[in-house]
Amino acid sequence: MSRRTSFDVPEVLGLLPDATVAKHLSRGMQSGQEFPPQVALRKASTTLGEGDARGRSQPIRELLEEAMERFADRRTEADGWLAPRLHATLRLTRAEAGDTRLWNHLAMLVAPDYVVWRHKGKEIAEGSRFSGPHHTQCFARLWWAAELFRDGRDYTPVTLACSIQDVLNTTLRLDVVDHRPTAQAFLRVLAGLVAAGTPRPGDHVNALSSAINSAASTLVYDVLAPDSPPLVDELQDWIADAATAKAAPWERLPDGPDDGRVLPSSVDALFPLFEQLRAEAPVRRRGRTADGTGAPLEVSEVPVQRTGVSLDKVLPPGMG
């Protein structure tokens, strides 16, 4: 049962324009001292079809309330728990998920309290957490993390991706992770860092993400590591099943769409290259200033110089 809130939660999701959010979002809302003006926002919204089971707000609201209770003292850990369950509950195509108006509505009318709870700093939650690009907006970033890092129906890789905030803050911005073998090979390197107990793995994530993005375009990675074509019918069936699907389980991972796994051979093809990139990428360590103000301090840590990475070394014969 959903707990009582201090504002009326619409029963059905909708679409809220960016301009409307910009007009009404105030510092009081960002600090959690005020709630968004419900009447004005509802008037500016386009309600999704009531016959579409995916438009129900209650299942999403229940997930968010459970996350706030479960991770009350460790907010960043809520991301790894919530991302796969949000994705499995809000079953969308990528085109639908690319509509910022949906995420605006969710942040401003369904769960403004969650946005503040999860992203409030010393004073406020940044405006981009309410309405912003997919890698920044509170709910879009989680849905897209689940979409880009899942392996078919398996959400296990998503929990690893969300366990280090730099993956969401940096890697999620890159177009290269649209290529599924690239995303999974990246996570295999990350898993090795975590298993080895590498200090400050986020610093390595940033360095590796930059190196992967710079080393080659997605087209080259497509050649080195072909991806299997998406199973569109299976995805559509999964979306259509939203009307009868059970609520996402809380104590185990849900099942995603059975639209095809990443080819292991393609991940194997990229993993050695990414390991080499990781070994040679400069790591920028973030610390604190000597005056104790907490301002970030970045120090370049230059690795031992090696022969360098050449994509020519790994191109198949007859290419390059």
mmCIF file of C-alpha atoms in Angstrom:
data_model
loop_
_atom_site.group_PDB
_atom_site.id
_atom_site.type_symbol
_atom_site.label_atom_id
_atom_site.label_comp_id
_atom_site.label_asym_id
_atom_site.label_seq_id
_atom_site.Cartn_x
_atom_site.Cartn_y
_atom_site.Cartn_z
ATOM 1 C CA MET A 1 0.000 0.000 0.000
ATOM 2 C CA SER A 2 1.343 3.406 -0.949
ATOM 3 C CA ARG A 3 2.140 5.707 1.970
ATOM 4 C CA ARG A 4 0.367 9.053 2.185
ATOM 5 C CA THR A 5 2.173 11.946 0.582
ATOM 6 C CA SER A 6 1.805 15.696 1.065
ATOM 7 C CA PHE A 7 0.666 16.102 -2.529
ATOM 8 C CA ASP A 8 -1.805 14.381 -4.823
ATOM 9 C CA VAL A 9 -0.156 11.827 -7.065
ATOM 10 C CA PRO A 10 -1.860 11.528 -10.458
ATOM 11 C CA GLU A 11 -3.144 8.044 -11.186
ATOM 12 C CA VAL A 12 -1.833 8.141 -14.746
ATOM 13 C CA LEU A 13 1.518 9.324 -16.079
ATOM 14 C CA GLY A 14 1.675 12.115 -18.608
ATOM 15 C CA LEU A 15 3.875 14.326 -20.720
ATOM 16 C CA LEU A 16 5.040 17.655 -19.303
ATOM 17 C CA PRO A 17 6.925 20.097 -21.580
ATOM 18 C CA ASP A 18 10.432 21.249 -20.665
ATOM 19 C CA ALA A 19 9.360 24.883 -20.867
ATOM 20 C CA THR A 20 6.693 24.326 -18.220
ATOM 21 C CA VAL A 21 9.221 22.847 -15.813
ATOM 22 C CA ALA A 22 11.565 25.776 -16.396
ATOM 23 C CA LYS A 23 8.713 28.185 -15.674
ATOM 24 C CA HIS A 24 7.600 26.620 -12.396
ATOM 25 C CA LEU A 25 10.668 24.976 -10.874
ATOM 26 C CA SER A 26 11.765 27.032 -7.889
ATOM 27 C CA ARG A 27 14.550 26.879 -5.353
ATOM 28 C CA GLY A 28 11.976 25.974 -2.725
ATOM 29 C CA MET A 29 11.014 22.886 -4.731
ATOM 30 C CA GLN A 30 14.652 21.991 -5.289
ATOM 31 C CA SER A 31 15.292 22.176 -1.546
ATOM 32 C CA GLY A 32 12.201 20.150 -0.680
ATOM 33 C CA GLN A 33 10.542 23.008 1.188
ATOM 34 C CA GLU A 34 7.799 23.371 -1.413
ATOM 35 C CA PHE A 35 5.935 21.024 -3.704
ATOM 36 C CA PRO A 36 5.428 21.827 -7.387
ATOM 37 C CA PRO A 37 2.163 23.616 -8.276
ATOM 38 C CA GLN A 38 -0.046 20.642 -9.068
ATOM 39 C CA VAL A 39 -2.898 22.486 -10.749
ATOM 40 C CA ALA A 40 -0.716 24.431 -13.180
ATOM 41 C CA LEU A 41 1.424 21.409 -14.038
ATOM 42 C CA ARG A 42 -1.531 19.109 -14.620
ATOM 43 C CA LYS A 43 -3.137 21.694 -16.847
ATOM 44 C CA ALA A 44 0.030 21.862 -18.969
ATOM 45 C CA SER A 45 0.384 18.052 -19.154
ATOM 46 C CA THR A 46 -0.902 15.606 -21.717
ATOM 47 C CA THR A 47 -2.187 12.516 -19.932
ATOM 48 C CA LEU A 48 -1.225 9.121 -21.300
ATOM 49 C CA GLY A 49 -4.029 6.830 -22.354
ATOM 50 C CA GLU A 50 -5.823 5.393 -19.323
ATOM 51 C CA GLY A 51 -6.151 2.084 -21.160
ATOM 52 C CA ASP A 52 -2.362 1.668 -21.295
ATOM 53 C CA ALA A 53 -1.279 -0.307 -18.223
ATOM 54 C CA ARG A 54 2.183 1.192 -18.487
ATOM 55 C CA GLY A 55 0.745 4.581 -17.591
ATOM 56 C CA ARG A 56 -0.220 3.689 -14.040
ATOM 57 C CA SER A 57 1.745 5.703 -11.525
ATOM 58 C CA GLN A 58 1.037 3.597 -8.435
ATOM 59 C CA PRO A 59 3.525 0.761 -9.176
ATOM 60 C CA ILE A 60 6.282 3.312 -9.761
ATOM 61 C CA ARG A 61 5.342 5.252 -6.650
ATOM 62 C CA GLU A 62 5.520 2.080 -4.552
ATOM 63 C CA LEU A 63 8.999 1.295 -5.885
ATOM 64 C CA LEU A 64 10.243 4.773 -5.055
ATOM 65 C CA GLU A 65 8.830 4.716 -1.549
ATOM 66 C CA GLU A 66 10.433 1.336 -0.908
ATOM 67 C CA ALA A 67 13.768 2.668 -2.183
ATOM 68 C CA MET A 68 13.590 5.701 0.117
ATOM 69 C CA GLU A 69 12.863 3.481 3.115
ATOM 70 C CA ARG A 70 15.319 0.722 2.236
ATOM 71 C CA PHE A 71 18.233 3.044 1.488
ATOM 72 C CA ALA A 72 17.446 5.847 3.898
ATOM 73 C CA ASP A 73 21.065 6.245 5.015
ATOM 74 C CA ARG A 74 22.814 5.274 1.762
ATOM 75 C CA ARG A 75 21.068 7.080 -1.032
ATOM 76 C CA THR A 76 23.524 6.307 -3.834
ATOM 77 C CA GLU A 77 22.978 2.571 -3.317
ATOM 78 C CA ALA A 78 19.335 3.041 -4.251
ATOM 79 C CA ASP A 79 20.350 3.428 -7.911
ATOM 80 C CA GLY A 80 21.448 -0.178 -8.393
ATOM 81 C CA TRP A 81 18.302 -1.507 -6.736
ATOM 82 C CA LEU A 82 15.894 0.844 -8.480
ATOM 83 C CA ALA A 83 17.242 0.951 -12.047
ATOM 84 C CA PRO A 84 16.296 -2.598 -13.142
ATOM 85 C CA ARG A 85 12.966 -2.457 -11.327
ATOM 86 C CA LEU A 86 12.040 0.893 -12.826
ATOM 87 C CA HIS A 87 12.938 -0.429 -16.276
ATOM 88 C CA ALA A 88 10.893 -3.594 -15.770
ATOM 89 C CA THR A 89 7.932 -1.606 -14.465
ATOM 90 C CA LEU A 90 7.956 1.225 -16.979
ATOM 91 C CA ARG A 91 8.177 -0.819 -20.177
ATOM 92 C CA LEU A 92 9.117 1.551 -22.972
ATOM 93 C CA THR A 93 10.670 1.541 -26.393
ATOM 94 C CA ARG A 94 13.810 3.613 -26.729
ATOM 95 C CA ALA A 95 11.862 6.150 -28.758
ATOM 96 C CA GLU A 96 9.349 6.555 -25.945
ATOM 97 C CA ALA A 97 12.109 6.798 -23.347
ATOM 98 C CA GLY A 98 13.732 9.554 -25.401
ATOM 99 C CA ASP A 99 10.780 11.864 -24.758
ATOM 100 C CA THR A 100 11.911 14.149 -21.933
ATOM 101 C CA ARG A 101 8.309 15.136 -21.223
ATOM 102 C CA LEU A 102 7.622 11.744 -19.648
ATOM 103 C CA TRP A 103 10.494 12.069 -17.195
ATOM 104 C CA ASN A 104 9.489 15.672 -16.440
ATOM 105 C CA HIS A 105 6.025 14.495 -15.459
ATOM 106 C CA LEU A 106 7.408 11.742 -13.270
ATOM 107 C CA ALA A 107 9.775 14.134 -11.484
ATOM 108 C CA MET A 108 7.406 17.064 -11.044
ATOM 109 C CA LEU A 109 4.026 15.420 -10.468
ATOM 110 C CA VAL A 110 4.597 11.826 -9.353
ATOM 111 C CA ALA A 111 7.776 11.905 -7.274
ATOM 112 C CA PRO A 112 9.330 15.340 -6.658
ATOM 113 C CA ASP A 113 10.106 14.146 -3.120
ATOM 114 C CA TYR A 114 12.249 11.316 -4.479
ATOM 115 C CA VAL A 115 14.242 13.690 -6.676
ATOM 116 C CA VAL A 116 15.064 15.832 -3.644
ATOM 117 C CA TRP A 117 15.737 12.827 -1.420
ATOM 118 C CA ARG A 118 18.145 11.263 -3.895
ATOM 119 C CA HIS A 119 19.925 14.307 -5.287
ATOM 120 C CA LYS A 120 19.785 17.100 -2.729
ATOM 121 C CA GLY A 121 23.245 18.371 -1.883
ATOM 122 C CA LYS A 122 23.900 20.725 0.983
ATOM 123 C CA GLU A 123 21.044 22.974 -0.080
ATOM 124 C CA ILE A 124 19.212 21.916 -3.250
ATOM 125 C CA ALA A 125 18.841 19.289 -5.941
ATOM 126 C CA GLU A 126 20.060 20.628 -9.269
ATOM 127 C CA GLY A 127 17.367 21.593 -11.751
ATOM 128 C CA SER A 128 18.687 19.066 -14.286
ATOM 129 C CA ARG A 129 17.630 16.291 -11.908
ATOM 130 C CA PHE A 130 14.015 17.344 -12.499
ATOM 131 C CA SER A 131 14.323 18.138 -16.193
ATOM 132 C CA GLY A 132 17.506 17.425 -18.095
ATOM 133 C CA PRO A 133 19.371 15.099 -20.462
ATOM 134 C CA HIS A 134 18.999 11.345 -20.151
ATOM 135 C CA HIS A 135 22.288 10.937 -18.293
ATOM 136 C CA THR A 136 21.377 13.515 -15.632
ATOM 137 C CA GLN A 137 17.603 13.518 -15.041
ATOM 138 C CA CYS A 138 16.765 11.557 -11.897
ATOM 139 C CA PHE A 139 14.660 8.814 -13.480
ATOM 140 C CA ALA A 140 15.815 8.866 -17.088
ATOM 141 C CA ARG A 141 19.397 8.075 -16.035
ATOM 142 C CA LEU A 142 18.244 4.942 -14.212
ATOM 143 C CA TRP A 143 15.994 3.712 -17.021
ATOM 144 C CA TRP A 144 18.724 4.248 -19.628
ATOM 145 C CA ALA A 145 21.370 2.638 -17.415
ATOM 146 C CA ALA A 146 19.186 -0.460 -17.247
ATOM 147 C CA GLU A 147 18.497 -0.369 -20.974
ATOM 148 C CA LEU A 148 22.102 0.066 -22.088
ATOM 149 C CA PHE A 149 23.823 -2.235 -19.599
ATOM 150 C CA ARG A 150 21.355 -5.146 -19.368
ATOM 151 C CA ASP A 151 22.257 -8.329 -21.238
ATOM 152 C CA GLY A 152 18.970 -9.285 -22.786
ATOM 153 C CA ARG A 153 16.624 -10.229 -19.971
ATOM 154 C CA ASP A 154 19.485 -10.315 -17.431
ATOM 155 C CA TYR A 155 19.741 -7.178 -15.302
ATOM 156 C CA THR A 156 22.754 -8.391 -13.310
ATOM 157 C CA PRO A 157 25.221 -6.198 -15.265
ATOM 158 C CA VAL A 158 23.057 -3.171 -14.431
ATOM 159 C CA THR A 159 23.643 -3.550 -10.709
ATOM 160 C CA LEU A 160 27.403 -3.518 -11.333
ATOM 161 C CA ALA A 161 27.149 -0.453 -13.560
ATOM 162 C CA CYS A 162 25.134 1.431 -10.954
ATOM 163 C CA SER A 163 27.413 0.453 -8.084
ATOM 164 C CA ILE A 164 29.935 3.096 -9.165
ATOM 165 C CA GLN A 165 28.468 6.540 -9.655
ATOM 166 C CA ASP A 166 31.018 7.511 -12.283
ATOM 167 C CA VAL A 167 29.462 5.012 -14.682
ATOM 168 C CA LEU A 168 26.187 6.929 -14.473
ATOM 169 C CA ASN A 169 27.854 10.323 -14.421
ATOM 170 C CA THR A 170 30.395 9.729 -17.198
ATOM 171 C CA THR A 171 30.028 6.498 -19.169
ATOM 172 C CA LEU A 172 26.277 6.862 -19.662
ATOM 173 C CA ARG A 173 26.908 10.061 -21.630
ATOM 174 C CA LEU A 174 28.876 8.272 -24.338
ATOM 175 C CA ASP A 175 27.344 7.101 -27.599
ATOM 176 C CA VAL A 176 29.692 4.102 -27.695
ATOM 177 C CA VAL A 177 27.693 2.299 -24.991
ATOM 178 C CA ASP A 178 24.778 2.099 -27.408
ATOM 179 C CA HIS A 179 26.828 -0.763 -28.871
ATOM 180 C CA ARG A 180 25.985 -3.655 -26.576
ATOM 181 C CA PRO A 181 29.276 -5.597 -26.825
ATOM 182 C CA THR A 182 31.131 -2.388 -25.957
ATOM 183 C CA ALA A 183 28.968 -1.886 -22.883
ATOM 184 C CA GLN A 184 29.441 -5.481 -21.720
ATOM 185 C CA ALA A 185 33.195 -5.513 -22.374
ATOM 186 C CA PHE A 186 33.502 -2.273 -20.409
ATOM 187 C CA LEU A 187 31.642 -3.886 -17.503
ATOM 188 C CA ARG A 188 33.915 -6.942 -17.642
ATOM 189 C CA VAL A 189 36.909 -4.662 -17.115
ATOM 190 C CA LEU A 190 35.056 -2.908 -14.311
ATOM 191 C CA ALA A 191 34.223 -6.231 -12.671
ATOM 192 C CA GLY A 192 37.921 -7.053 -12.634
ATOM 193 C CA LEU A 193 38.723 -3.776 -10.891
ATOM 194 C CA VAL A 194 36.059 -4.392 -8.265
ATOM 195 C CA ALA A 195 37.134 -8.001 -7.709
ATOM 196 C CA ALA A 196 40.737 -6.896 -7.247
ATOM 197 C CA GLY A 197 39.707 -4.342 -4.629
ATOM 198 C CA THR A 198 41.140 -1.483 -6.689
ATOM 199 C CA PRO A 199 41.034 1.753 -4.670
ATOM 200 C CA ARG A 200 38.893 4.564 -6.090
ATOM 201 C CA PRO A 201 37.510 2.549 -9.014
ATOM 202 C CA GLY A 202 35.513 5.573 -10.170
ATOM 203 C CA ASP A 203 38.740 7.283 -11.208
ATOM 204 C CA HIS A 204 39.549 4.313 -13.417
ATOM 205 C CA VAL A 205 36.018 4.348 -14.837
ATOM 206 C CA ASN A 206 36.452 7.925 -15.992
ATOM 207 C CA ALA A 207 39.856 7.241 -17.517
ATOM 208 C CA LEU A 208 38.672 4.092 -19.278
ATOM 209 C CA SER A 209 35.488 5.730 -20.554
ATOM 210 C CA SER A 210 37.487 8.547 -22.087
ATOM 211 C CA ALA A 211 39.978 6.127 -23.640
ATOM 212 C CA ILE A 212 37.275 3.899 -25.130
ATOM 213 C CA ASN A 213 35.478 6.903 -26.549
ATOM 214 C CA SER A 214 38.657 8.313 -28.082
ATOM 215 C CA ALA A 215 40.162 5.080 -29.387
ATOM 216 C CA ALA A 216 37.560 4.320 -31.997
ATOM 217 C CA SER A 217 34.121 5.215 -33.228
ATOM 218 C CA THR A 218 31.203 2.897 -32.638
ATOM 219 C CA LEU A 219 31.493 1.854 -36.278
ATOM 220 C CA VAL A 220 34.931 0.364 -35.670
ATOM 221 C CA TYR A 221 33.702 -1.465 -32.576
ATOM 222 C CA ASP A 222 30.844 -2.795 -34.687
ATOM 223 C CA VAL A 223 33.425 -4.309 -37.033
ATOM 224 C CA LEU A 224 35.575 -5.769 -34.276
ATOM 225 C CA ALA A 225 32.646 -7.088 -32.277
ATOM 226 C CA PRO A 226 29.408 -7.543 -34.225
ATOM 227 C CA ASP A 227 26.185 -7.349 -32.287
ATOM 228 C CA SER A 228 23.276 -9.664 -32.950
ATOM 229 C CA PRO A 229 20.202 -7.946 -34.414
ATOM 230 C CA PRO A 230 17.570 -6.978 -31.839
ATOM 231 C CA LEU A 231 14.561 -9.248 -31.500
ATOM 232 C CA VAL A 232 11.906 -6.617 -32.028
ATOM 233 C CA ASP A 233 8.885 -8.898 -31.700
ATOM 234 C CA GLU A 234 10.098 -10.232 -28.347
ATOM 235 C CA LEU A 235 10.553 -6.697 -27.061
ATOM 236 C CA GLN A 236 7.078 -5.702 -28.193
ATOM 237 C CA ASP A 237 5.619 -8.802 -26.543
ATOM 238 C CA TRP A 238 7.331 -7.880 -23.268
ATOM 239 C CA ILE A 239 5.923 -4.365 -23.478
ATOM 240 C CA ALA A 240 2.443 -5.693 -24.263
ATOM 241 C CA ASP A 241 2.628 -7.998 -21.240
ATOM 242 C CA ALA A 242 2.709 -4.975 -18.925
ATOM 243 C CA ALA A 243 -1.036 -5.299 -18.464
ATOM 244 C CA THR A 244 -0.742 -8.738 -16.858
ATOM 245 C CA ALA A 245 2.823 -8.727 -15.497
ATOM 246 C CA LYS A 246 3.360 -9.083 -11.760
ATOM 247 C CA ALA A 247 4.972 -6.243 -9.851
ATOM 248 C CA ALA A 248 8.769 -6.208 -9.987
ATOM 249 C CA PRO A 249 10.119 -8.309 -7.086
ATOM 250 C CA TRP A 250 11.985 -6.502 -4.336
ATOM 251 C CA GLU A 251 14.299 -9.260 -3.134
ATOM 252 C CA ARG A 252 15.526 -10.562 -6.495
ATOM 253 C CA LEU A 253 16.104 -9.025 -9.889
ATOM 254 C CA PRO A 254 13.177 -8.913 -12.305
ATOM 255 C CA ASP A 255 13.355 -10.309 -15.812
ATOM 256 C CA GLY A 256 13.845 -7.893 -18.667
ATOM 257 C CA PRO A 257 12.757 -8.352 -22.267
ATOM 258 C CA ASP A 258 14.021 -11.552 -23.829
ATOM 259 C CA ASP A 259 15.229 -9.714 -26.923
ATOM 260 C CA GLY A 260 18.610 -11.381 -27.342
ATOM 261 C CA ARG A 261 21.845 -11.737 -25.395
ATOM 262 C CA VAL A 262 25.131 -10.147 -26.369
ATOM 263 C CA LEU A 263 27.395 -12.512 -28.300
ATOM 264 C CA PRO A 264 30.136 -13.722 -25.890
ATOM 265 C CA SER A 265 32.599 -13.850 -28.785
ATOM 266 C CA SER A 266 32.091 -10.136 -29.405
ATOM 267 C CA VAL A 267 32.742 -9.280 -25.766
ATOM 268 C CA ASP A 268 35.826 -11.508 -25.865
ATOM 269 C CA ALA A 269 37.069 -9.605 -28.908
ATOM 270 C CA LEU A 270 36.882 -6.220 -27.185
ATOM 271 C CA PHE A 271 37.961 -7.154 -23.672
ATOM 272 C CA PRO A 272 41.751 -7.360 -24.322
ATOM 273 C CA LEU A 273 41.685 -4.010 -26.108
ATOM 274 C CA PHE A 274 39.784 -2.370 -23.274
ATOM 275 C CA GLU A 275 42.137 -3.910 -20.721
ATOM 276 C CA GLN A 276 45.056 -2.398 -22.584
ATOM 277 C CA LEU A 277 43.317 0.961 -22.759
ATOM 278 C CA ARG A 278 42.684 0.808 -19.023
ATOM 279 C CA ALA A 279 46.315 0.020 -18.298
ATOM 280 C CA GLU A 280 47.577 2.922 -20.377
ATOM 281 C CA ALA A 281 44.934 5.582 -19.699
ATOM 282 C CA PRO A 282 46.011 8.389 -17.346
ATOM 283 C CA VAL A 283 44.010 8.249 -14.128
ATOM 284 C CA ARG A 284 42.939 11.525 -12.584
ATOM 285 C CA ARG A 285 42.675 11.215 -8.835
ATOM 286 C CA ARG A 286 40.130 13.423 -7.108
ATOM 287 C CA GLY A 287 40.834 14.646 -3.626
ATOM 288 C CA ARG A 288 40.209 17.617 -1.364
ATOM 289 C CA THR A 289 41.902 20.964 -1.256
ATOM 290 C CA ALA A 290 44.324 21.690 1.534
ATOM 291 C CA ASP A 291 42.121 24.471 2.921
ATOM 292 C CA GLY A 292 39.385 21.962 3.697
ATOM 293 C CA THR A 293 36.738 23.644 1.587
ATOM 294 C CA GLY A 294 35.856 20.384 -0.139
ATOM 295 C CA ALA A 295 36.462 21.748 -3.623
ATOM 296 C CA PRO A 296 37.541 18.938 -5.948
ATOM 297 C CA LEU A 297 41.229 18.679 -6.725
ATOM 298 C CA GLU A 298 42.344 16.684 -9.754
ATOM 299 C CA VAL A 299 45.885 15.400 -10.023
ATOM 300 C CA SER A 300 47.163 13.718 -13.173
ATOM 301 C CA GLU A 301 48.714 10.346 -12.609
ATOM 302 C CA VAL A 302 50.723 9.454 -15.722
ATOM 303 C CA PRO A 303 51.233 5.715 -16.258
ATOM 304 C CA VAL A 304 54.387 4.054 -17.467
ATOM 305 C CA GLN A 305 54.750 4.764 -21.159
ATOM 306 C CA ARG A 306 54.263 1.728 -23.342
ATOM 307 C CA THR A 307 54.054 1.170 -27.030
ATOM 308 C CA GLY A 308 50.555 2.626 -27.141
ATOM 309 C CA VAL A 309 47.311 1.266 -28.448
ATOM 310 C CA SER A 310 46.894 0.861 -32.168
ATOM 311 C CA LEU A 311 43.586 -0.263 -33.546
ATOM 312 C CA ASP A 312 45.545 -1.589 -36.525
ATOM 313 C CA LYS A 313 46.806 -4.358 -34.248
ATOM 314 C CA VAL A 314 43.350 -5.787 -33.734
ATOM 315 C CA LEU A 315 41.714 -5.170 -37.090
ATOM 316 C CA PRO A 316 40.881 -8.323 -39.046
ATOM 317 C CA PRO A 317 43.071 -9.117 -42.062
ATOM 318 C CA GLY A 318 42.274 -7.028 -45.098
ATOM 319 C CA MET A 319 41.039 -4.046 -43.042
ATOM 320 C CA GLY A 320 42.709 -0.903 -41.821
#
